[in-house]
Short mmCIF file of C-alpha atoms in Angstrom, two decimals:
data_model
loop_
_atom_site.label_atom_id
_atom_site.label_comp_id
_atom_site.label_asym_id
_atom_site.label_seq_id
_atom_site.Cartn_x
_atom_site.Cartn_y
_atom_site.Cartn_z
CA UNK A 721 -18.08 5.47 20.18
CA UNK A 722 -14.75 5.90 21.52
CA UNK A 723 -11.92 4.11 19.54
CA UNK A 724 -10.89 0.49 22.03
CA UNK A 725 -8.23 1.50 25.02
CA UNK A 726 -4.82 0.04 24.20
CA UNK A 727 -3.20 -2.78 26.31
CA UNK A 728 -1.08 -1.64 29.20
CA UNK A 729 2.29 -1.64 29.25
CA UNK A 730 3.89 -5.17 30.23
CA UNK A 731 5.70 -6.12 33.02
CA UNK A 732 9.11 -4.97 32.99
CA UNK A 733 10.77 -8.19 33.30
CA UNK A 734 9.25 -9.58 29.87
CA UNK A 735 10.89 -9.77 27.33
CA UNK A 736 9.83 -8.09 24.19
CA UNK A 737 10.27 -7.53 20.87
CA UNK A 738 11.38 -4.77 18.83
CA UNK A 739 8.69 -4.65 16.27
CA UNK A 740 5.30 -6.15 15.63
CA UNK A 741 4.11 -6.53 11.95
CA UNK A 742 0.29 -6.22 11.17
CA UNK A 743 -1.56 -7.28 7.70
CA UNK A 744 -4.75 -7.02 7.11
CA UNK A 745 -5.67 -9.79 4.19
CA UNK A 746 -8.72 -10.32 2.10
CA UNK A 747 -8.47 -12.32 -0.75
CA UNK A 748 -5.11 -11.30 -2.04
CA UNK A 749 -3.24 -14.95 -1.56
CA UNK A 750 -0.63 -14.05 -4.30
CA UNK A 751 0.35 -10.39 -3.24
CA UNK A 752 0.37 -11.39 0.14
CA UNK A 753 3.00 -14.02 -0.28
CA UNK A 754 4.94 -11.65 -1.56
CA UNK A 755 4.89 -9.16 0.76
CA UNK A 756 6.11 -11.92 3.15
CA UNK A 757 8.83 -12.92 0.88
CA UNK A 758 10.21 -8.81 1.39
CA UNK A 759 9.51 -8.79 4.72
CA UNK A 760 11.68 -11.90 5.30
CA UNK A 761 14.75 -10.02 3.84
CA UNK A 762 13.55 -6.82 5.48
CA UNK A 763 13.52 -7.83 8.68
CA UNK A 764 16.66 -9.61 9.37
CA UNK A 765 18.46 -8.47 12.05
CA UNK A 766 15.55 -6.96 13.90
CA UNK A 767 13.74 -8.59 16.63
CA UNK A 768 10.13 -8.89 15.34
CA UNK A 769 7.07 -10.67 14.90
CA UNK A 770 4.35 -11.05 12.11
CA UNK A 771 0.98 -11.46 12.46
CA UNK A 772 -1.75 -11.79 9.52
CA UNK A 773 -5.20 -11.25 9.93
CA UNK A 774 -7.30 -13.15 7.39
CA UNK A 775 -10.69 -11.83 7.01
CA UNK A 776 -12.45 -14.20 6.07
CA UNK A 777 -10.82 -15.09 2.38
CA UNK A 778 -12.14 -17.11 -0.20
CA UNK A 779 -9.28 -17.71 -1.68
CA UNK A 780 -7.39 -20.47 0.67
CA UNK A 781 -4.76 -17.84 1.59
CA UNK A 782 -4.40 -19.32 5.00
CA UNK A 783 -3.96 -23.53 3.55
CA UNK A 784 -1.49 -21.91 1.47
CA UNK A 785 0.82 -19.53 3.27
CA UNK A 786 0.31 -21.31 6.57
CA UNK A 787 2.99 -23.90 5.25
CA UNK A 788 5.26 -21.88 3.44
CA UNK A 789 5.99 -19.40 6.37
CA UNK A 790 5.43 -21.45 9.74
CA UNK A 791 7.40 -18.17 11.41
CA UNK A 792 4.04 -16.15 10.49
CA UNK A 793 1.55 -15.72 13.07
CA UNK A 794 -1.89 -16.53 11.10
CA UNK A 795 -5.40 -15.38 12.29
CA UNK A 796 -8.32 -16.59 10.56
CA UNK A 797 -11.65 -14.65 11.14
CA UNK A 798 -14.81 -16.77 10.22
CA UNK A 799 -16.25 -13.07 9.53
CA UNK A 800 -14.89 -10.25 7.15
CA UNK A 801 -14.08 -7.86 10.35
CA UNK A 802 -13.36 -4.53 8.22
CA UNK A 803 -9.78 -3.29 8.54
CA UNK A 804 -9.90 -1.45 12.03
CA UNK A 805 -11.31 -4.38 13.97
CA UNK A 806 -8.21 -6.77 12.34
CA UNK A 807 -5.39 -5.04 13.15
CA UNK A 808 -6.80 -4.34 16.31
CA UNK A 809 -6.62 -8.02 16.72
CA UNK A 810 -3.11 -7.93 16.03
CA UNK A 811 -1.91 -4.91 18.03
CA UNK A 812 -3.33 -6.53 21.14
CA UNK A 813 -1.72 -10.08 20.64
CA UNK A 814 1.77 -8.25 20.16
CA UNK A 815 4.40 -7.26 22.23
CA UNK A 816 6.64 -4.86 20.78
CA UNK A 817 7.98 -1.35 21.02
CA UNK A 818 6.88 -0.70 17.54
CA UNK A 819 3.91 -1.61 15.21
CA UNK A 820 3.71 -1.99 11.60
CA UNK A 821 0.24 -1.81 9.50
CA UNK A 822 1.26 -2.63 6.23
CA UNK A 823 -0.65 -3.68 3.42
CA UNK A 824 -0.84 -6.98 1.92
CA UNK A 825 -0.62 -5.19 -1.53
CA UNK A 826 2.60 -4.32 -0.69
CA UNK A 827 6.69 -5.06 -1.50
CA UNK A 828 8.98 -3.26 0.84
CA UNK A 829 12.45 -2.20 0.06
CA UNK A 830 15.33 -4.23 1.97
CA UNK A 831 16.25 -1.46 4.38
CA UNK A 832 13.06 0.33 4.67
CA UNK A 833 11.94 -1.28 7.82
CA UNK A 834 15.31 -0.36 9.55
CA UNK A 835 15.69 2.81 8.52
CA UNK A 836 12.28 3.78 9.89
CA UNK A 837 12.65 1.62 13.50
CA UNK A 838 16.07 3.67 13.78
CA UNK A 839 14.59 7.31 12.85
CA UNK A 840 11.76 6.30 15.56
CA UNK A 841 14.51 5.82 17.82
CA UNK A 842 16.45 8.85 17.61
CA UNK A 843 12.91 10.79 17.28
CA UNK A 844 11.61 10.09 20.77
CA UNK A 845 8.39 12.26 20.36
CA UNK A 846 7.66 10.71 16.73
CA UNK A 847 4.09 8.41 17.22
CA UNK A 848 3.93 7.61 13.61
CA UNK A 849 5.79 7.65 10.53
CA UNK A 850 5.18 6.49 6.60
CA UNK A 851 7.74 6.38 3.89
CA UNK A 852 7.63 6.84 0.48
CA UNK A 853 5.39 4.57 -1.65
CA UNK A 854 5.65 3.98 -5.39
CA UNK A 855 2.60 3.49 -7.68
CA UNK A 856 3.25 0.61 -9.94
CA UNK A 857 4.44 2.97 -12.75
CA UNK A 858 7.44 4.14 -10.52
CA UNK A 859 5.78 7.26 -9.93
CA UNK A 860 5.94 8.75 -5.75
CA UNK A 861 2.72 7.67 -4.17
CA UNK A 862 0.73 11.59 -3.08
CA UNK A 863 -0.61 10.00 -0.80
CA UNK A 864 2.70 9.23 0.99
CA UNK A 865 2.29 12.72 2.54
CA UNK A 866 -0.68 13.94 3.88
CA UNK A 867 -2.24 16.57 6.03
CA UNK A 868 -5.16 16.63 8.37
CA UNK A 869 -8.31 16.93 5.96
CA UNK A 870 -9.90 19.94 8.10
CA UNK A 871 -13.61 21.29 6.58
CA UNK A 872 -11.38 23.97 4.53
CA UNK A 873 -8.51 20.97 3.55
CA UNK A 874 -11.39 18.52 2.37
CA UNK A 875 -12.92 21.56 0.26
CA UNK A 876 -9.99 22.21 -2.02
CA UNK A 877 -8.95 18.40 -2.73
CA UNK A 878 -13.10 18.19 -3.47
CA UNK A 879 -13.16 20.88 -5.89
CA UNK A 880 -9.62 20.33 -7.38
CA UNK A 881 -7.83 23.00 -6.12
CA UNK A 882 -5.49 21.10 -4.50
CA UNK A 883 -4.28 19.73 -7.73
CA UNK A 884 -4.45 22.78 -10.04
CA UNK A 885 -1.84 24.31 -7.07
CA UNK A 886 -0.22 21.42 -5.54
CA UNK A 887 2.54 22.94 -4.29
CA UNK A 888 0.40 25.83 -2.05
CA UNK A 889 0.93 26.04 1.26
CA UNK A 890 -2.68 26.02 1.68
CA UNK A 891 -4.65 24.79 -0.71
CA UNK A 892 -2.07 22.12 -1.71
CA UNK A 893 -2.36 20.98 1.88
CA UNK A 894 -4.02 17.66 1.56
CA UNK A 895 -1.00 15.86 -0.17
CA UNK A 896 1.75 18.70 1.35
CA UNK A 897 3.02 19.04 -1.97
CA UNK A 898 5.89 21.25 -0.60
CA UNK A 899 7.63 18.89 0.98
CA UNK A 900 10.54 17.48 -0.18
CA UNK A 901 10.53 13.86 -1.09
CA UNK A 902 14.41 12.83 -0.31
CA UNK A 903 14.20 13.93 3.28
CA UNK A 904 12.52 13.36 6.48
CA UNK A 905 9.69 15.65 6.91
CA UNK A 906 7.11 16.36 9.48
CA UNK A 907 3.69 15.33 8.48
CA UNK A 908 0.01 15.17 9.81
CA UNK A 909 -1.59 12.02 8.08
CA UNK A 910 0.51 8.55 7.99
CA UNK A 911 -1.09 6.21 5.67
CA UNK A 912 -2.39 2.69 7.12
CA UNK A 913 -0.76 1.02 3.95
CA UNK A 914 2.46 1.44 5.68
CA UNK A 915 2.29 3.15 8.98
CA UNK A 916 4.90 2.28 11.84
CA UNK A 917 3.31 3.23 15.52
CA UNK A 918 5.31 3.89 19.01
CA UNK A 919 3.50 1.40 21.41
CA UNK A 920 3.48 3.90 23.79
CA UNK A 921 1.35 6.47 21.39
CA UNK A 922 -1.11 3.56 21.37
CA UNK A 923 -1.01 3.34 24.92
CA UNK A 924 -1.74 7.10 25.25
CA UNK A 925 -4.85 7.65 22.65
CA UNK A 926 -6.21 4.24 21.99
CA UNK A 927 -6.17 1.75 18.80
CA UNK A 928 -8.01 1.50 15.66
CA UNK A 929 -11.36 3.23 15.81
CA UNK A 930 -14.19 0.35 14.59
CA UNK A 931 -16.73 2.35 13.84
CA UNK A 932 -14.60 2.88 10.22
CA UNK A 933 -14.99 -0.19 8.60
CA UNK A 934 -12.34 0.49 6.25
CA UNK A 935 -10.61 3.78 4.90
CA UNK A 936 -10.31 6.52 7.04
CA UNK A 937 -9.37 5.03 10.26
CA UNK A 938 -5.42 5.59 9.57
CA UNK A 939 -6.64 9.56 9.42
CA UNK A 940 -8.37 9.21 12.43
CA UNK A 941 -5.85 7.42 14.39
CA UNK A 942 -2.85 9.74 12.71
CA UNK A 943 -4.64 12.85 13.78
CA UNK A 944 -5.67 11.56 17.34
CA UNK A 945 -2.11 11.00 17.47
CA UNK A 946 -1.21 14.20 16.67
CA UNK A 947 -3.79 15.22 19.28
CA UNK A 948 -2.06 13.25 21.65
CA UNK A 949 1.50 15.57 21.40
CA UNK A 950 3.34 13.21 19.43
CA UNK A 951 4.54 14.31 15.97
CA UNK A 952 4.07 12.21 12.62
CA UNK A 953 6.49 11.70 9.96
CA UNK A 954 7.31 11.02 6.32
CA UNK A 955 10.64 9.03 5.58
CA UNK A 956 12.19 8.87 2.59
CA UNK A 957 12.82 4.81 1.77
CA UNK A 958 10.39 3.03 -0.48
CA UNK A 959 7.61 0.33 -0.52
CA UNK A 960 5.27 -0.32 -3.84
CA UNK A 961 1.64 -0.08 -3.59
CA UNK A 962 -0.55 -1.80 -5.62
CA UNK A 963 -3.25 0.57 -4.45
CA UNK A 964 -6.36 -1.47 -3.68
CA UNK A 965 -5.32 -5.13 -4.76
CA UNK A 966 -7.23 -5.70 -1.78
CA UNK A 967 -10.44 -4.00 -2.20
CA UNK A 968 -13.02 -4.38 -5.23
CA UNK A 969 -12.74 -0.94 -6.23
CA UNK A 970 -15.21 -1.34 -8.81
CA UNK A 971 -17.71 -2.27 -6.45
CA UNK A 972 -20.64 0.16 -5.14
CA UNK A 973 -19.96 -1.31 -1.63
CA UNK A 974 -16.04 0.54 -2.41
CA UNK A 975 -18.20 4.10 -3.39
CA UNK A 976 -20.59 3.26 -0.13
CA UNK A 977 -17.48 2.57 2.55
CA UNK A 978 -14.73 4.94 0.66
CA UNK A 979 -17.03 8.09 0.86
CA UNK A 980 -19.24 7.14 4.36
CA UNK A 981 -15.92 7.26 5.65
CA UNK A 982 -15.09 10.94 5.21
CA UNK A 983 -18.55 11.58 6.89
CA UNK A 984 -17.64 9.54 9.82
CA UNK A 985 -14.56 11.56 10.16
CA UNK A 986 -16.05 15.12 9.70
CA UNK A 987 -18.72 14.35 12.35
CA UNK A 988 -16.34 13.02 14.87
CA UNK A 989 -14.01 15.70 14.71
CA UNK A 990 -15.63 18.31 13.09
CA UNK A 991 -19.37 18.53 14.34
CA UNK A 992 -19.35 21.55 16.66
CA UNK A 993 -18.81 23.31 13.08
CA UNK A 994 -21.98 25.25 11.83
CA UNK A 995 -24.35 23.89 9.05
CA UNK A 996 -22.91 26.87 6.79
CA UNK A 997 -19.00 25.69 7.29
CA UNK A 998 -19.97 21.78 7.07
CA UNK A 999 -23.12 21.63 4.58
CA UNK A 1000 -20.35 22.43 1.60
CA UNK A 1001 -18.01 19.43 2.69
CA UNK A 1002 -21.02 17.10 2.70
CA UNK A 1003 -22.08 18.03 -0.30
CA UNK A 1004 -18.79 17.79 -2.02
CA UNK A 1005 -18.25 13.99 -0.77
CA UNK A 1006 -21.72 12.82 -2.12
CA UNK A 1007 -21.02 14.54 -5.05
CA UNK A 1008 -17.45 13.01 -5.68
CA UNK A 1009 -19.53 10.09 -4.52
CA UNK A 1010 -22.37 10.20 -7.64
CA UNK A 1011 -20.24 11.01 -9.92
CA UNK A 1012 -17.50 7.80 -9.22
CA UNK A 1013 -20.71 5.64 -9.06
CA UNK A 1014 -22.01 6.92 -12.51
CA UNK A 1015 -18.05 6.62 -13.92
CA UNK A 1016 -18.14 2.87 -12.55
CA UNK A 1017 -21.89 2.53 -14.39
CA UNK A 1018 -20.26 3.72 -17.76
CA UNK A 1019 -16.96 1.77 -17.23
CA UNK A 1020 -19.12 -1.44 -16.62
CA UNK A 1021 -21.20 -0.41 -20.03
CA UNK A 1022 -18.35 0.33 -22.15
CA UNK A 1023 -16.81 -3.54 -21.18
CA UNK A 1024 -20.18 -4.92 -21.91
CA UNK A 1025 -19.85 -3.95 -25.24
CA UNK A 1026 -16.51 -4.20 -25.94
CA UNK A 1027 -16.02 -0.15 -26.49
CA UNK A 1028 -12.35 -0.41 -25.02
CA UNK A 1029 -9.02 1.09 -26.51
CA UNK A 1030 -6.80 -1.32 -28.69
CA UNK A 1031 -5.84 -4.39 -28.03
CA UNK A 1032 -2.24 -2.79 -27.65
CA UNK A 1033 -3.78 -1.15 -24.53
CA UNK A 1034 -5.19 -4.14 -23.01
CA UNK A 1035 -2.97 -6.77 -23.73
CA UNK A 1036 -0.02 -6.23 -22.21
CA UNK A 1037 3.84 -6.80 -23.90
CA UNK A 1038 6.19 -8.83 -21.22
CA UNK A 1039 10.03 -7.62 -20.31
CA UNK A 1040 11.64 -10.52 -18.31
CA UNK A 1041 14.74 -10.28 -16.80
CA UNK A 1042 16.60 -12.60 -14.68
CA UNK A 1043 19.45 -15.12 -14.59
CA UNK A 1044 19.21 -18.11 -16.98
CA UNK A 1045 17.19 -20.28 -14.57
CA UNK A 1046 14.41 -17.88 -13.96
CA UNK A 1047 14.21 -16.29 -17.66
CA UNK A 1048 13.96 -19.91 -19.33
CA UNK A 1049 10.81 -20.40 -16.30
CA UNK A 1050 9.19 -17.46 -17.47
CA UNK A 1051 9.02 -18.28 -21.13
CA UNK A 1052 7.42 -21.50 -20.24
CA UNK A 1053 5.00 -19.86 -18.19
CA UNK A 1054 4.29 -17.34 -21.16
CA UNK A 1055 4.04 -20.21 -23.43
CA UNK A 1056 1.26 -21.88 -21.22
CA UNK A 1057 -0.40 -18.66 -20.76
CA UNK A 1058 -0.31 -17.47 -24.81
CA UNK A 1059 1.93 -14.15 -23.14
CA UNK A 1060 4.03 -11.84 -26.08
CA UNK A 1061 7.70 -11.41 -24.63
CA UNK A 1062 11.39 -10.85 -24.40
CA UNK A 1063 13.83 -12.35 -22.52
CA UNK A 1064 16.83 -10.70 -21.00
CA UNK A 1065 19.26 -12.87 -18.91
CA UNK A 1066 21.05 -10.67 -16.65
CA UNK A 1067 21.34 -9.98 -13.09
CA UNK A 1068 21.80 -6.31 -11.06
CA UNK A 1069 25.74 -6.84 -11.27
CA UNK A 1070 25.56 -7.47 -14.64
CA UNK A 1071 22.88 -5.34 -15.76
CA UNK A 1072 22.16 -2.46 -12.64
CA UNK A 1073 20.23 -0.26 -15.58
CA UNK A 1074 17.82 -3.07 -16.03
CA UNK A 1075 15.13 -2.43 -18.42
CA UNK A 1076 16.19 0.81 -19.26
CA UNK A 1077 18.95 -0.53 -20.82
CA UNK A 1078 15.61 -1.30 -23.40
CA UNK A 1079 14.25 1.77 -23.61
CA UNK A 1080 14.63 2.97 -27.25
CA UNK A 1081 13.21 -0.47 -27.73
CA UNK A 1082 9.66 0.31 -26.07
CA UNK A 1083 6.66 1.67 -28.37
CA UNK A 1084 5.04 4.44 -26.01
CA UNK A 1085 1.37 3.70 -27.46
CA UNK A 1086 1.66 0.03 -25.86
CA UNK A 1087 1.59 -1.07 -22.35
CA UNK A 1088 4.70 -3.35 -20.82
CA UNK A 1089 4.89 -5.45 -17.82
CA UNK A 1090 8.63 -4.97 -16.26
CA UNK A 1091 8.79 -8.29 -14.76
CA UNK A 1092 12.04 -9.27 -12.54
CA UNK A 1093 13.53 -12.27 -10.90
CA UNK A 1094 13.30 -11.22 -7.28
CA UNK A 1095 16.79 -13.77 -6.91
CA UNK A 1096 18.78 -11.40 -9.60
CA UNK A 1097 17.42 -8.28 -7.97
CA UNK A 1098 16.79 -7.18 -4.63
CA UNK A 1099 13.39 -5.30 -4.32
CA UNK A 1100 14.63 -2.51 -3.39
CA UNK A 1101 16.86 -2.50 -6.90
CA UNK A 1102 13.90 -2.63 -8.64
CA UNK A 1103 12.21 0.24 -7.09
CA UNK A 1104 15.30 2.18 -7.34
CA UNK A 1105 15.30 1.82 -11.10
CA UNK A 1106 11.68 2.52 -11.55
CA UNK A 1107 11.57 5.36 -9.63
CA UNK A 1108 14.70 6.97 -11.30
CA UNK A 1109 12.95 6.95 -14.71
CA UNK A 1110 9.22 6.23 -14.57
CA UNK A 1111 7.00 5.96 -17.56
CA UNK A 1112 3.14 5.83 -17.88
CA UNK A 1113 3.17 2.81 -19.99
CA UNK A 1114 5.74 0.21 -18.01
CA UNK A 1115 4.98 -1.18 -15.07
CA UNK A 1116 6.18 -3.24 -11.70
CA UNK A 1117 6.05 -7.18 -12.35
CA UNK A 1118 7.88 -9.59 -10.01
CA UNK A 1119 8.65 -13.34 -10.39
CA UNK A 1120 9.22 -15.59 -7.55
CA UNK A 1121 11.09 -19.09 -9.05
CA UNK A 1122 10.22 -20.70 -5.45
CA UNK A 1123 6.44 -20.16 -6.07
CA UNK A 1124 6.57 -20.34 -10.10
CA UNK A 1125 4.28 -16.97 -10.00
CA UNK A 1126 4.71 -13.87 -11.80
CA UNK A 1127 2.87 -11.03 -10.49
CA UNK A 1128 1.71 -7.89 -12.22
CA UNK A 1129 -0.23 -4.88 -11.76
CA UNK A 1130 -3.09 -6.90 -13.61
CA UNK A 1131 -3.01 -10.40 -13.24
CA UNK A 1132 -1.10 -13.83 -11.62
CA UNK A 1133 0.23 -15.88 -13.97
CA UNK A 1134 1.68 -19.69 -12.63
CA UNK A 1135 3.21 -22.16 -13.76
CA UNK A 1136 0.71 -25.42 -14.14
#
């Protein structure tokens, strides 16, 4: 099936807008509100439009966000349409010289969005380009950088090559683990959690294919783009990712849709290849496939009967930080909710180290949630800080006062 044509250009004399934001949401009423709350400041000064595509949540997301951002175009599917079909929704309904997929799972730095509409500007030939996301750790995102996963590509990530020699020019390819990661850089795959698209690319090789119902189709549509004779690029600003806040990745429907995809995307492009180039590949993905279902089987066992680490490890110790107002909210919401924390009133002016001003103070064999006042620092001050000295056991928390909700890599926490 061929991916759905693109609308055609409109008329001349209409007016439209700069930039057209897409999300995809499912269930994620929390995260998603505040990825709107960063796209409010991120967008200022930039002609735009937002559209959300609900599919089909449980949750109420609509009810709720519907009143608190009336600017927000709001779509809401009485079926779960997969992640292609959505934002094809949105793409057509928009009329913009750029679109933005982004994830609802998602923060975005201040001046992220306007450093990438400006680089697509002065890039004429660039269809695509993805920036540099941070896993909730502060750790770079590999996936921010990708390459096309040819037959020989897909082979070394499969048999861990890739990541024994990440850096190779070859068999590092998949993640392009040569790049640098504080300048723009030339890349094949743009991910779809944030991936900013030239209208006119769309015009030229089509939207979304459907027939990936999700994962996969950003590779698709970043290679067909590629295809096309555009060029695809990695810029270096910052988003978090909560990587799959959206999607039950414990689920055997993830294992069935994550790994179905890659065989959707190796026939379509790659099926003129002989059995003896394409048999390995295939057996590689259902192997990767078995052995994440029979992790998931053993993960589920283990939490059955309580085999887990210590409680240190999976009961979390709270940092808050904030200005008086904010910190004295948090420690009631801690109280209601029986959370272990400290309290730090301070804003970026007063204290631009943050919680690394506390780091002799952190045990290394417990895990912290980071969690900051999104009024006493911008979002893009508290990726900075993360990023510059990231640790395996602290982690990205936000609170918004306006909502009363503090939001961690784990769990929601609100003020009743």
């Amino acid at each position: 099936m061929m991916p759905p044509k693109a609308p055609q250009p409109l008329d001349k004399y209409l007016k439209v807008k700069k930039l057209t934001v897409v999300i995809v949401s499912y269930n994620v009423k929390y995260y998603l509100e505040q990825c709107l709350n960063s796209l409010n400041r991120a967008l200022q000064g930039i002609d735009s439009e937002v559209y959300v595509i609900d599919n089909h949540s449980r949750d109420g997301s609509v009810a709720y966000l519907e009143r608190r951002f009336s600017q927000v175009n709001f779509v809401s599917s009485n079926h779960n349409l997969g992640f292609a079909r959505a934002n094809n929704i949105g793409i057509r309904d928009s009329e913009s010289d750029y679109v933005l997929l982004l994830n609802p799972d998602t923060f975005v730095a201040e001046s992220t969005i306007r450093k990438c509409v400006d680089f697509m500007d002065e890039h004429p030939n660039a269809g695509a380009c993805g920036v540099k996301m941070l896993q909730v750790d502060g750790e770079k995102a590999m996936e921010s950088r990708r390459g096309v996963p040819d037959p020989l590509t897909s082979f070394y990530k499969m048999t861990g090559l890739c990541s024994r020699f990440p850096t190779h020019r070859r068999l590092g390819h998949y993640y392009m683990g040569g790049l640098p990661w504080d300048k723009p850089a030339e890349i094949e795959i743009v991910s779809g959690a944030f991936c900013m698209l030239r209208r006119s690319a769309l015009d030229k090789v089509g939207l979304l294919d459907e027939d990936f119902f999700m994962y996969g189709e950003d590779i698709d549509l970043s290679y067909r783009i590629l295809k096309g004779g555009f060029t695809n690029w990695y810029i270096p600003c910052s988003i978090l990712h909560y990587k799959g806040e959206s999607t039950q990745k414990s689920s055997f429907r993830y294992v069935h849709v994550f790994y179905d995809a890659m065989l959707i995307f190796l026939r379509k492009h790659y099926g003129h290849l002989s059995l003896f180039l394409s048999l390995p590949i295939k057996i590689a993905i259902y192997g990767k496939a078995f052995i994440a279902l029979t992790g998931m089987l053993n993960h589920g066992l283990r939490k059955a009967f309580g085999l887990f680490h210590s409680a240190s490890k999976m009961f979390p110790e709270f940092l808050f930080l904030g200005d008086r107002t904010a910190v004295d909210q948090c420690r009631r919401i801690a109280r209601q909710k029986g959370l272990v924390g400290r309290y730090i009133v301070c804003n970026y002016e007063s204290n631009p180290d943050g919680h690394l001003s506390e780091l002799e103070s952190f045990d290394p064999q417990k895990k912290y949630q980071i969690v900051y006042d999104t009024d006493s620092y911008s979002y893009e001050q508290i990726l900075h800080i993360f990023e510059s000295h990231p640790l395996p056991n602290l982690f990205i928390g936000t609170y918004n006062r306006k909502s009363r909700t503090i939001i961690t890599t784990d769990e929601i926490y609100r003020h009743v």
